[in-house]
Amino acid sequence: MNFYTAGDGTSGTRSDDKTETRTDLNINMAAGQSRWQTGPNYGWIHTELSPEVMKYLWKLIKKGEVAKDDYKQRLAGNISTEFGIIDEDNYFQDNIVLPQVELFRNNNGGSDPVRNFVQMSPGSPLRLTEFWVNCSKPGEFNPYHFHGGAYSFAIWMKIPYDWDEQSELKQFQGTKIQDRKVGCFEFEYIDMLGGIRNFAYRLSDAFEGQMVFFPASLRHTVYPFFNIPGKPEKDNGTRISIAGNLWYDTTGMGSEGNYSTILKESAMKNESESYDYSNDEFKNKIDIKKKSRKTKRKGFSNL
């Protein structure tokens, strides 16, 4: 008997072609026997990085702080500081990220979590073309979003709080424990019945040095953490994480051929050109509406 799946292990990086089947499931059962069958779905990978890798990443962060490649215009984060870093000699890509891709494929019928039309050919290589750092202060957060590319990852470098302590703050008392999302990293996805499911990591410093590797289109969020009353603000610290995206290198140009990079360069060029808003037609229309509202409010207050 054949079961439809994401791939059959021989299709390169193709994904959701349901004509592909897999026959390696043991379905020999006795009469009257029942067995739980998990439907085909994607997951993610959780990895503990080595001290050597963490040392390398901290080095990249220090260099990124100096280079100041601002990523804020490219990201959804409502946080203070986001800047790009460079994977020197593709060390992180080749030694950490690409092995994660192989592990994901091995658990997904040999496929990547993308639609078939995304890549130009099954042999298109994946490259780490976006690599950045997030620095969040108390009260800052990353709203629900998804990334571009095929795969993404998040690495917790520094977590200056403990969910257990955060969840006991006064404002969360009376809230069900499972709904106390303060300081959490959370995935959101749809189950086989169409319901929305969530998986939250309740972060603490125990998560420092750990990475989650997941499909780029998997929605996720990072909730804010807060100052602890009586604790000096300087001791509350900054949450530091690293994220990145893998794209198909269909141009053979690596990161230089990444469309998002081209867009960024175009945006930077446009930002350098000044614009005179004094004669902007749309702005003038807004000003007229504002004056109209003020007049209406004034008339109403005099009734």
mmCIF file of C-alpha atoms in Angstrom:
data_model
loop_
_atom_site.group_PDB
_atom_site.id
_atom_site.type_symbol
_atom_site.label_atom_id
_atom_site.label_comp_id
_atom_site.label_asym_id
_atom_site.label_seq_id
_atom_site.Cartn_x
_atom_site.Cartn_y
_atom_site.Cartn_z
ATOM 1 C CA MET A 1 0.000 0.000 0.000
ATOM 2 C CA ASN A 2 1.280 3.489 -0.836
ATOM 3 C CA PHE A 3 0.911 6.539 1.385
ATOM 4 C CA TYR A 4 1.017 10.042 -0.036
ATOM 5 C CA THR A 5 3.800 12.074 1.489
ATOM 6 C CA ALA A 6 5.953 15.120 0.876
ATOM 7 C CA GLY A 7 8.423 13.166 -1.208
ATOM 8 C CA ASP A 8 9.920 9.759 -1.839
ATOM 9 C CA GLY A 9 13.559 10.442 -1.015
ATOM 10 C CA THR A 10 14.632 10.476 -4.678
ATOM 11 C CA SER A 11 13.149 13.752 -5.840
ATOM 12 C CA GLY A 12 15.910 16.167 -4.881
ATOM 13 C CA THR A 13 14.392 19.197 -3.210
ATOM 14 C CA ARG A 14 10.862 18.940 -4.559
ATOM 15 C CA SER A 15 8.150 19.275 -1.965
ATOM 16 C CA ASP A 16 4.399 18.952 -2.291
ATOM 17 C CA ASP A 17 3.827 16.962 -5.472
ATOM 18 C CA LYS A 18 1.231 14.492 -4.194
ATOM 19 C CA THR A 19 1.889 12.079 -7.069
ATOM 20 C CA GLU A 20 5.074 11.179 -5.210
ATOM 21 C CA THR A 21 4.627 8.274 -2.812
ATOM 22 C CA ARG A 22 6.564 6.441 -0.154
ATOM 23 C CA THR A 23 6.281 2.724 0.512
ATOM 24 C CA ASP A 24 8.637 2.245 3.451
ATOM 25 C CA LEU A 25 5.895 2.159 6.097
ATOM 26 C CA ASN A 26 5.245 -1.169 7.814
ATOM 27 C CA ILE A 27 1.518 -1.760 7.444
ATOM 28 C CA ASN A 28 1.434 -5.470 8.219
ATOM 29 C CA MET A 29 -1.220 -5.785 10.915
ATOM 30 C CA ALA A 30 -3.320 -8.591 12.327
ATOM 31 C CA ALA A 31 -7.098 -8.630 11.948
ATOM 32 C CA GLY A 32 -8.681 -6.285 14.468
ATOM 33 C CA GLN A 33 -5.401 -4.472 15.181
ATOM 34 C CA SER A 34 -5.293 -0.656 15.125
ATOM 35 C CA ARG A 35 -2.280 1.606 14.911
ATOM 36 C CA TRP A 36 -1.850 5.325 15.354
ATOM 37 C CA GLN A 37 -0.797 6.972 12.077
ATOM 38 C CA THR A 38 0.684 10.463 12.076
ATOM 39 C CA GLY A 39 -0.240 12.413 8.966
ATOM 40 C CA PRO A 40 2.468 14.027 6.838
ATOM 41 C CA ASN A 41 3.441 17.436 8.197
ATOM 42 C CA TYR A 42 6.504 19.582 8.699
ATOM 43 C CA GLY A 43 8.397 20.083 11.940
ATOM 44 C CA TRP A 44 11.548 21.883 13.045
ATOM 45 C CA ILE A 45 14.966 21.038 14.436
ATOM 46 C CA HIS A 46 16.258 21.992 17.888
ATOM 47 C CA THR A 47 20.051 22.028 18.264
ATOM 48 C CA GLU A 48 22.556 22.708 21.055
ATOM 49 C CA LEU A 49 25.490 24.594 19.550
ATOM 50 C CA SER A 50 29.027 23.863 20.698
ATOM 51 C CA PRO A 51 31.097 26.387 22.715
ATOM 52 C CA GLU A 52 33.384 26.808 19.670
ATOM 53 C CA VAL A 53 30.462 27.789 17.454
ATOM 54 C CA MET A 54 29.115 30.185 20.085
ATOM 55 C CA LYS A 55 32.528 31.837 20.370
ATOM 56 C CA TYR A 56 32.557 32.300 16.594
ATOM 57 C CA LEU A 57 29.072 33.856 16.635
ATOM 58 C CA TRP A 58 29.972 36.288 19.412
ATOM 59 C CA LYS A 59 32.956 37.350 17.316
ATOM 60 C CA LEU A 60 30.616 38.083 14.405
ATOM 61 C CA ILE A 61 28.351 40.112 16.686
ATOM 62 C CA LYS A 62 31.262 42.259 17.859
ATOM 63 C CA LYS A 63 32.265 42.928 14.258
ATOM 64 C CA GLY A 64 28.647 43.639 13.303
ATOM 65 C CA GLU A 65 28.356 46.245 16.038
ATOM 66 C CA VAL A 66 31.218 48.107 14.410
ATOM 67 C CA ALA A 67 30.040 47.679 10.794
ATOM 68 C CA LYS A 68 26.498 48.888 11.646
ATOM 69 C CA ASP A 69 24.643 47.241 8.747
ATOM 70 C CA ASP A 70 21.174 48.323 9.882
ATOM 71 C CA TYR A 71 18.488 45.662 9.260
ATOM 72 C CA LYS A 72 15.510 47.441 10.832
ATOM 73 C CA GLN A 73 13.903 48.442 7.528
ATOM 74 C CA ARG A 74 14.027 44.825 6.374
ATOM 75 C CA LEU A 75 12.484 43.205 9.447
ATOM 76 C CA ALA A 76 9.231 43.147 11.417
ATOM 77 C CA GLY A 77 10.804 43.565 14.856
ATOM 78 C CA ASN A 78 9.588 46.287 17.217
ATOM 79 C CA ILE A 79 12.989 46.378 18.888
ATOM 80 C CA SER A 80 15.856 48.802 19.365
ATOM 81 C CA THR A 81 18.679 47.268 17.397
ATOM 82 C CA GLU A 82 18.904 44.873 14.441
ATOM 83 C CA PHE A 83 22.048 44.656 12.346
ATOM 84 C CA GLY A 84 23.589 42.359 9.782
ATOM 85 C CA ILE A 85 26.587 40.096 10.305
ATOM 86 C CA ILE A 86 28.843 38.275 7.845
ATOM 87 C CA ASP A 87 29.522 34.536 7.936
ATOM 88 C CA GLU A 88 33.285 34.565 7.380
ATOM 89 C CA ASP A 89 34.420 31.960 4.824
ATOM 90 C CA ASN A 90 30.902 30.457 4.989
ATOM 91 C CA TYR A 91 31.893 28.694 8.199
ATOM 92 C CA PHE A 92 28.428 28.721 9.795
ATOM 93 C CA GLN A 93 26.677 27.931 6.529
ATOM 94 C CA ASP A 94 28.828 24.928 5.644
ATOM 95 C CA ASN A 95 29.386 23.434 9.101
ATOM 96 C CA ILE A 96 26.109 24.124 10.890
ATOM 97 C CA VAL A 97 23.298 25.242 8.593
ATOM 98 C CA LEU A 98 23.622 22.920 5.596
ATOM 99 C CA PRO A 99 23.808 19.797 7.815
ATOM 100 C CA GLN A 100 20.513 21.015 9.350
ATOM 101 C CA VAL A 101 19.036 21.050 5.842
ATOM 102 C CA GLU A 102 20.040 17.424 5.312
ATOM 103 C CA LEU A 103 18.541 16.442 8.674
ATOM 104 C CA PHE A 104 15.296 18.199 7.778
ATOM 105 C CA ARG A 105 15.151 16.480 4.386
ATOM 106 C CA ASN A 106 15.844 13.083 5.949
ATOM 107 C CA ASN A 107 12.761 13.547 8.117
ATOM 108 C CA ASN A 108 10.627 14.921 5.281
ATOM 109 C CA GLY A 109 10.888 12.362 2.528
ATOM 110 C CA GLY A 110 13.922 14.059 0.983
ATOM 111 C CA SER A 111 12.140 17.365 0.414
ATOM 112 C CA ASP A 112 12.418 21.041 1.301
ATOM 113 C CA PRO A 113 9.372 22.825 2.814
ATOM 114 C CA VAL A 114 8.586 24.903 -0.270
ATOM 115 C CA ARG A 115 6.222 24.752 -3.216
ATOM 116 C CA ASN A 116 7.683 23.095 -6.295
ATOM 117 C CA PHE A 117 7.661 26.256 -8.381
ATOM 118 C CA VAL A 118 9.924 28.095 -5.904
ATOM 119 C CA GLN A 119 13.169 26.633 -7.177
ATOM 120 C CA MET A 120 14.391 26.722 -10.771
ATOM 121 C CA SER A 121 15.634 23.133 -10.660
ATOM 122 C CA PRO A 122 15.914 20.338 -8.045
ATOM 123 C CA GLY A 123 19.672 20.869 -7.931
ATOM 124 C CA SER A 124 19.621 24.570 -7.011
ATOM 125 C CA PRO A 125 21.946 24.996 -4.000
ATOM 126 C CA LEU A 126 20.886 26.701 -0.803
ATOM 127 C CA ARG A 127 22.924 29.610 0.544
ATOM 128 C CA LEU A 128 22.863 31.615 3.757
ATOM 129 C CA THR A 129 22.114 35.006 2.209
ATOM 130 C CA GLU A 130 20.614 36.884 5.199
ATOM 131 C CA PHE A 131 22.241 36.808 8.633
ATOM 132 C CA TRP A 132 21.461 39.284 11.412
ATOM 133 C CA VAL A 133 21.339 40.057 15.130
ATOM 134 C CA ASN A 134 18.323 41.125 17.218
ATOM 135 C CA CYS A 135 18.888 43.102 20.436
ATOM 136 C CA SER A 136 15.699 43.547 22.490
ATOM 137 C CA LYS A 137 15.322 45.625 25.619
ATOM 138 C CA PRO A 138 12.507 45.163 28.183
ATOM 139 C CA GLY A 139 9.104 45.790 26.600
ATOM 140 C CA GLU A 140 10.310 45.249 23.026
ATOM 141 C CA PHE A 141 9.034 42.389 20.889
ATOM 142 C CA ASN A 142 8.875 40.744 17.482
ATOM 143 C CA PRO A 143 5.276 40.410 16.188
ATOM 144 C CA TYR A 144 4.017 37.352 14.346
ATOM 145 C CA HIS A 145 5.749 37.092 10.993
ATOM 146 C CA PHE A 146 7.431 34.683 8.619
ATOM 147 C CA HIS A 147 10.659 34.913 6.650
ATOM 148 C CA GLY A 148 11.670 34.828 3.012
ATOM 149 C CA GLY A 149 13.634 31.978 1.475
ATOM 150 C CA ALA A 150 13.330 28.234 2.087
ATOM 151 C CA TYR A 151 14.693 27.785 5.626
ATOM 152 C CA SER A 152 15.239 30.063 8.618
ATOM 153 C CA PHE A 153 16.783 29.738 12.058
ATOM 154 C CA ALA A 154 16.934 31.533 15.383
ATOM 155 C CA ILE A 155 19.765 31.268 17.903
ATOM 156 C CA TRP A 156 19.457 32.417 21.507
ATOM 157 C CA MET A 157 22.705 34.107 22.440
ATOM 158 C CA LYS A 158 21.690 35.888 25.656
ATOM 159 C CA ILE A 159 18.449 35.587 27.651
ATOM 160 C CA PRO A 160 18.597 38.054 30.594
ATOM 161 C CA TYR A 161 15.472 36.715 32.325
ATOM 162 C CA ASP A 162 13.719 33.565 33.437
ATOM 163 C CA TRP A 163 10.168 32.795 32.284
ATOM 164 C CA ASP A 164 9.323 31.444 35.750
ATOM 165 C CA GLU A 165 10.173 34.808 37.287
ATOM 166 C CA GLN A 166 8.557 36.833 34.502
ATOM 167 C CA SER A 167 5.298 34.864 34.675
ATOM 168 C CA GLU A 168 4.930 35.753 38.355
ATOM 169 C CA LEU A 169 4.812 39.489 37.659
ATOM 170 C CA LYS A 170 1.719 41.210 39.049
ATOM 171 C CA GLN A 171 0.119 41.928 35.662
ATOM 172 C CA PHE A 172 -0.071 38.225 34.799
ATOM 173 C CA GLN A 173 -1.739 37.013 37.965
ATOM 174 C CA GLY A 174 -5.169 35.556 37.292
ATOM 175 C CA THR A 175 -4.185 34.620 33.730
ATOM 176 C CA LYS A 176 -4.120 30.897 32.956
ATOM 177 C CA ILE A 177 -0.565 29.602 33.166
ATOM 178 C CA GLN A 178 -0.596 28.377 29.556
ATOM 179 C CA ASP A 179 -1.548 31.883 28.403
ATOM 180 C CA ARG A 180 1.371 33.606 30.131
ATOM 181 C CA LYS A 181 3.498 34.126 27.024
ATOM 182 C CA VAL A 182 5.784 36.766 28.516
ATOM 183 C CA GLY A 183 9.317 36.414 27.136
ATOM 184 C CA CYS A 184 8.415 33.364 25.013
ATOM 185 C CA PHE A 185 9.477 32.418 21.504
ATOM 186 C CA GLU A 186 6.445 30.864 19.823
ATOM 187 C CA PHE A 187 5.601 29.027 16.594
ATOM 188 C CA GLU A 188 2.106 29.140 15.092
ATOM 189 C CA TYR A 189 0.774 26.631 12.568
ATOM 190 C CA ILE A 190 -2.438 25.007 11.331
ATOM 191 C CA ASP A 191 -3.321 21.433 12.248
ATOM 192 C CA MET A 192 -5.056 18.860 10.018
ATOM 193 C CA LEU A 193 -8.481 20.076 11.151
ATOM 194 C CA GLY A 194 -7.715 23.678 10.236
ATOM 195 C CA GLY A 195 -7.239 24.797 13.836
ATOM 196 C CA ILE A 196 -4.472 27.192 14.876
ATOM 197 C CA ARG A 197 -1.855 25.601 17.128
ATOM 198 C CA ASN A 198 0.995 27.195 19.054
ATOM 199 C CA PHE A 199 4.249 25.882 20.457
ATOM 200 C CA ALA A 200 5.969 28.219 22.915
ATOM 201 C CA TYR A 201 9.518 28.083 24.271
ATOM 202 C CA ARG A 202 9.518 29.507 27.798
ATOM 203 C CA LEU A 203 12.918 31.129 27.651
ATOM 204 C CA SER A 204 15.575 31.463 30.335
ATOM 205 C CA ASP A 205 19.365 31.561 30.313
ATOM 206 C CA ALA A 206 19.263 27.755 29.975
ATOM 207 C CA PHE A 207 18.379 28.316 26.296
ATOM 208 C CA GLU A 208 21.538 30.274 25.567
ATOM 209 C CA GLY A 209 23.504 28.474 22.855
ATOM 210 C CA GLN A 210 20.472 26.685 21.406
ATOM 211 C CA MET A 211 19.071 27.011 17.894
ATOM 212 C CA VAL A 212 15.751 26.250 16.216
ATOM 213 C CA PHE A 213 15.881 25.544 12.469
ATOM 214 C CA PHE A 214 12.538 25.714 10.665
ATOM 215 C CA PRO A 215 10.707 26.337 7.360
ATOM 216 C CA ALA A 216 10.973 30.024 6.476
ATOM 217 C CA SER A 217 7.206 30.298 6.019
ATOM 218 C CA LEU A 218 6.469 29.015 9.541
ATOM 219 C CA ARG A 219 4.942 31.916 11.476
ATOM 220 C CA HIS A 220 6.569 32.814 14.779
ATOM 221 C CA THR A 221 6.790 35.593 17.330
ATOM 222 C CA VAL A 222 8.923 36.710 20.263
ATOM 223 C CA TYR A 223 6.989 38.181 23.194
ATOM 224 C CA PRO A 224 8.305 41.055 25.319
ATOM 225 C CA PHE A 225 9.902 40.636 28.718
ATOM 226 C CA PHE A 226 9.705 43.224 31.472
ATOM 227 C CA ASN A 227 11.722 44.835 34.234
ATOM 228 C CA ILE A 228 11.476 43.119 37.588
ATOM 229 C CA PRO A 229 10.340 45.568 40.328
ATOM 230 C CA GLY A 230 13.173 46.440 42.667
ATOM 231 C CA LYS A 231 15.783 45.186 40.216
ATOM 232 C CA PRO A 232 18.057 47.920 38.808
ATOM 233 C CA GLU A 233 17.162 48.612 35.167
ATOM 234 C CA LYS A 234 20.760 48.100 34.098
ATOM 235 C CA ASP A 235 20.585 44.544 35.473
ATOM 236 C CA ASN A 236 17.517 43.613 33.415
ATOM 237 C CA GLY A 237 19.747 43.402 30.376
ATOM 238 C CA THR A 238 19.176 42.903 26.661
ATOM 239 C CA ARG A 239 17.874 39.793 24.916
ATOM 240 C CA ILE A 240 20.260 38.942 22.077
ATOM 241 C CA SER A 241 19.490 36.486 19.299
ATOM 242 C CA ILE A 242 20.774 35.701 15.831
ATOM 243 C CA ALA A 243 18.571 34.809 12.855
ATOM 244 C CA GLY A 244 19.150 33.943 9.234
ATOM 245 C CA ASN A 245 17.520 32.812 6.002
ATOM 246 C CA LEU A 246 18.570 30.324 3.343
ATOM 247 C CA TRP A 247 17.611 31.071 -0.253
ATOM 248 C CA TYR A 248 18.034 29.065 -3.448
ATOM 249 C CA ASP A 249 21.055 30.334 -5.344
ATOM 250 C CA THR A 250 19.561 30.282 -8.837
ATOM 251 C CA THR A 251 21.948 32.947 -10.146
ATOM 252 C CA GLY A 252 25.261 31.406 -9.106
ATOM 253 C CA MET A 253 26.092 34.733 -7.433
ATOM 254 C CA GLY A 254 25.506 33.719 -3.818
ATOM 255 C CA SER A 255 24.282 36.560 -1.621
ATOM 256 C CA GLU A 256 25.045 39.051 -4.388
ATOM 257 C CA GLY A 257 22.271 37.502 -6.464
ATOM 258 C CA ASN A 258 19.682 37.509 -3.703
ATOM 259 C CA TYR A 259 16.662 39.575 -4.707
ATOM 260 C CA SER A 260 16.183 40.941 -1.197
ATOM 261 C CA THR A 261 19.751 42.257 -1.292
ATOM 262 C CA ILE A 262 19.016 44.021 -4.574
ATOM 263 C CA LEU A 263 15.900 45.566 -3.032
ATOM 264 C CA LYS A 264 17.877 46.721 -0.010
ATOM 265 C CA GLU A 265 20.493 48.431 -2.200
ATOM 266 C CA SER A 266 17.744 50.099 -4.195
ATOM 267 C CA ALA A 267 16.030 51.316 -1.023
ATOM 268 C CA MET A 268 19.305 52.717 0.343
ATOM 269 C CA LYS A 269 19.848 54.599 -2.896
ATOM 270 C CA ASN A 270 16.354 56.070 -2.793
ATOM 271 C CA GLU A 271 16.704 57.074 0.865
ATOM 272 C CA SER A 272 19.762 59.129 -0.002
ATOM 273 C CA GLU A 273 17.680 61.304 -2.335
ATOM 274 C CA SER A 274 15.802 64.087 -0.581
ATOM 275 C CA TYR A 275 12.123 64.712 -1.300
ATOM 276 C CA ASP A 276 10.202 67.941 -0.927
ATOM 277 C CA TYR A 277 6.920 67.178 0.831
ATOM 278 C CA SER A 278 5.746 70.781 0.899
ATOM 279 C CA ASN A 279 4.009 70.409 -2.468
ATOM 280 C CA ASP A 280 2.983 66.792 -2.048
ATOM 281 C CA GLU A 281 -0.594 66.399 -3.364
ATOM 282 C CA PHE A 282 -1.430 63.500 -1.053
ATOM 283 C CA LYS A 283 -0.085 65.326 2.003
ATOM 284 C CA ASN A 284 -2.167 68.394 1.154
ATOM 285 C CA LYS A 285 -5.301 66.245 0.961
ATOM 286 C CA ILE A 286 -4.514 64.855 4.412
ATOM 287 C CA ASP A 287 -4.049 68.378 5.784
ATOM 288 C CA ILE A 288 -7.462 69.373 4.369
ATOM 289 C CA LYS A 289 -9.092 66.365 6.062
ATOM 290 C CA LYS A 290 -7.401 67.247 9.353
ATOM 291 C CA LYS A 291 -8.725 70.809 9.174
ATOM 292 C CA SER A 292 -12.189 69.463 8.379
ATOM 293 C CA ARG A 293 -12.115 67.156 11.399
ATOM 294 C CA LYS A 294 -10.997 69.990 13.675
ATOM 295 C CA THR A 295 -13.886 72.137 12.429
ATOM 296 C CA LYS A 296 -16.399 69.350 13.064
ATOM 297 C CA ARG A 297 -15.008 68.702 16.546
ATOM 298 C CA LYS A 298 -15.189 72.412 17.354
ATOM 299 C CA GLY A 299 -18.798 72.609 16.186
ATOM 300 C CA PHE A 300 -19.748 69.535 18.211
ATOM 301 C CA SER A 301 -18.196 70.915 21.395
ATOM 302 C CA ASN A 302 -20.280 74.073 21.070
ATOM 303 C CA LEU A 303 -23.590 72.236 20.967
#
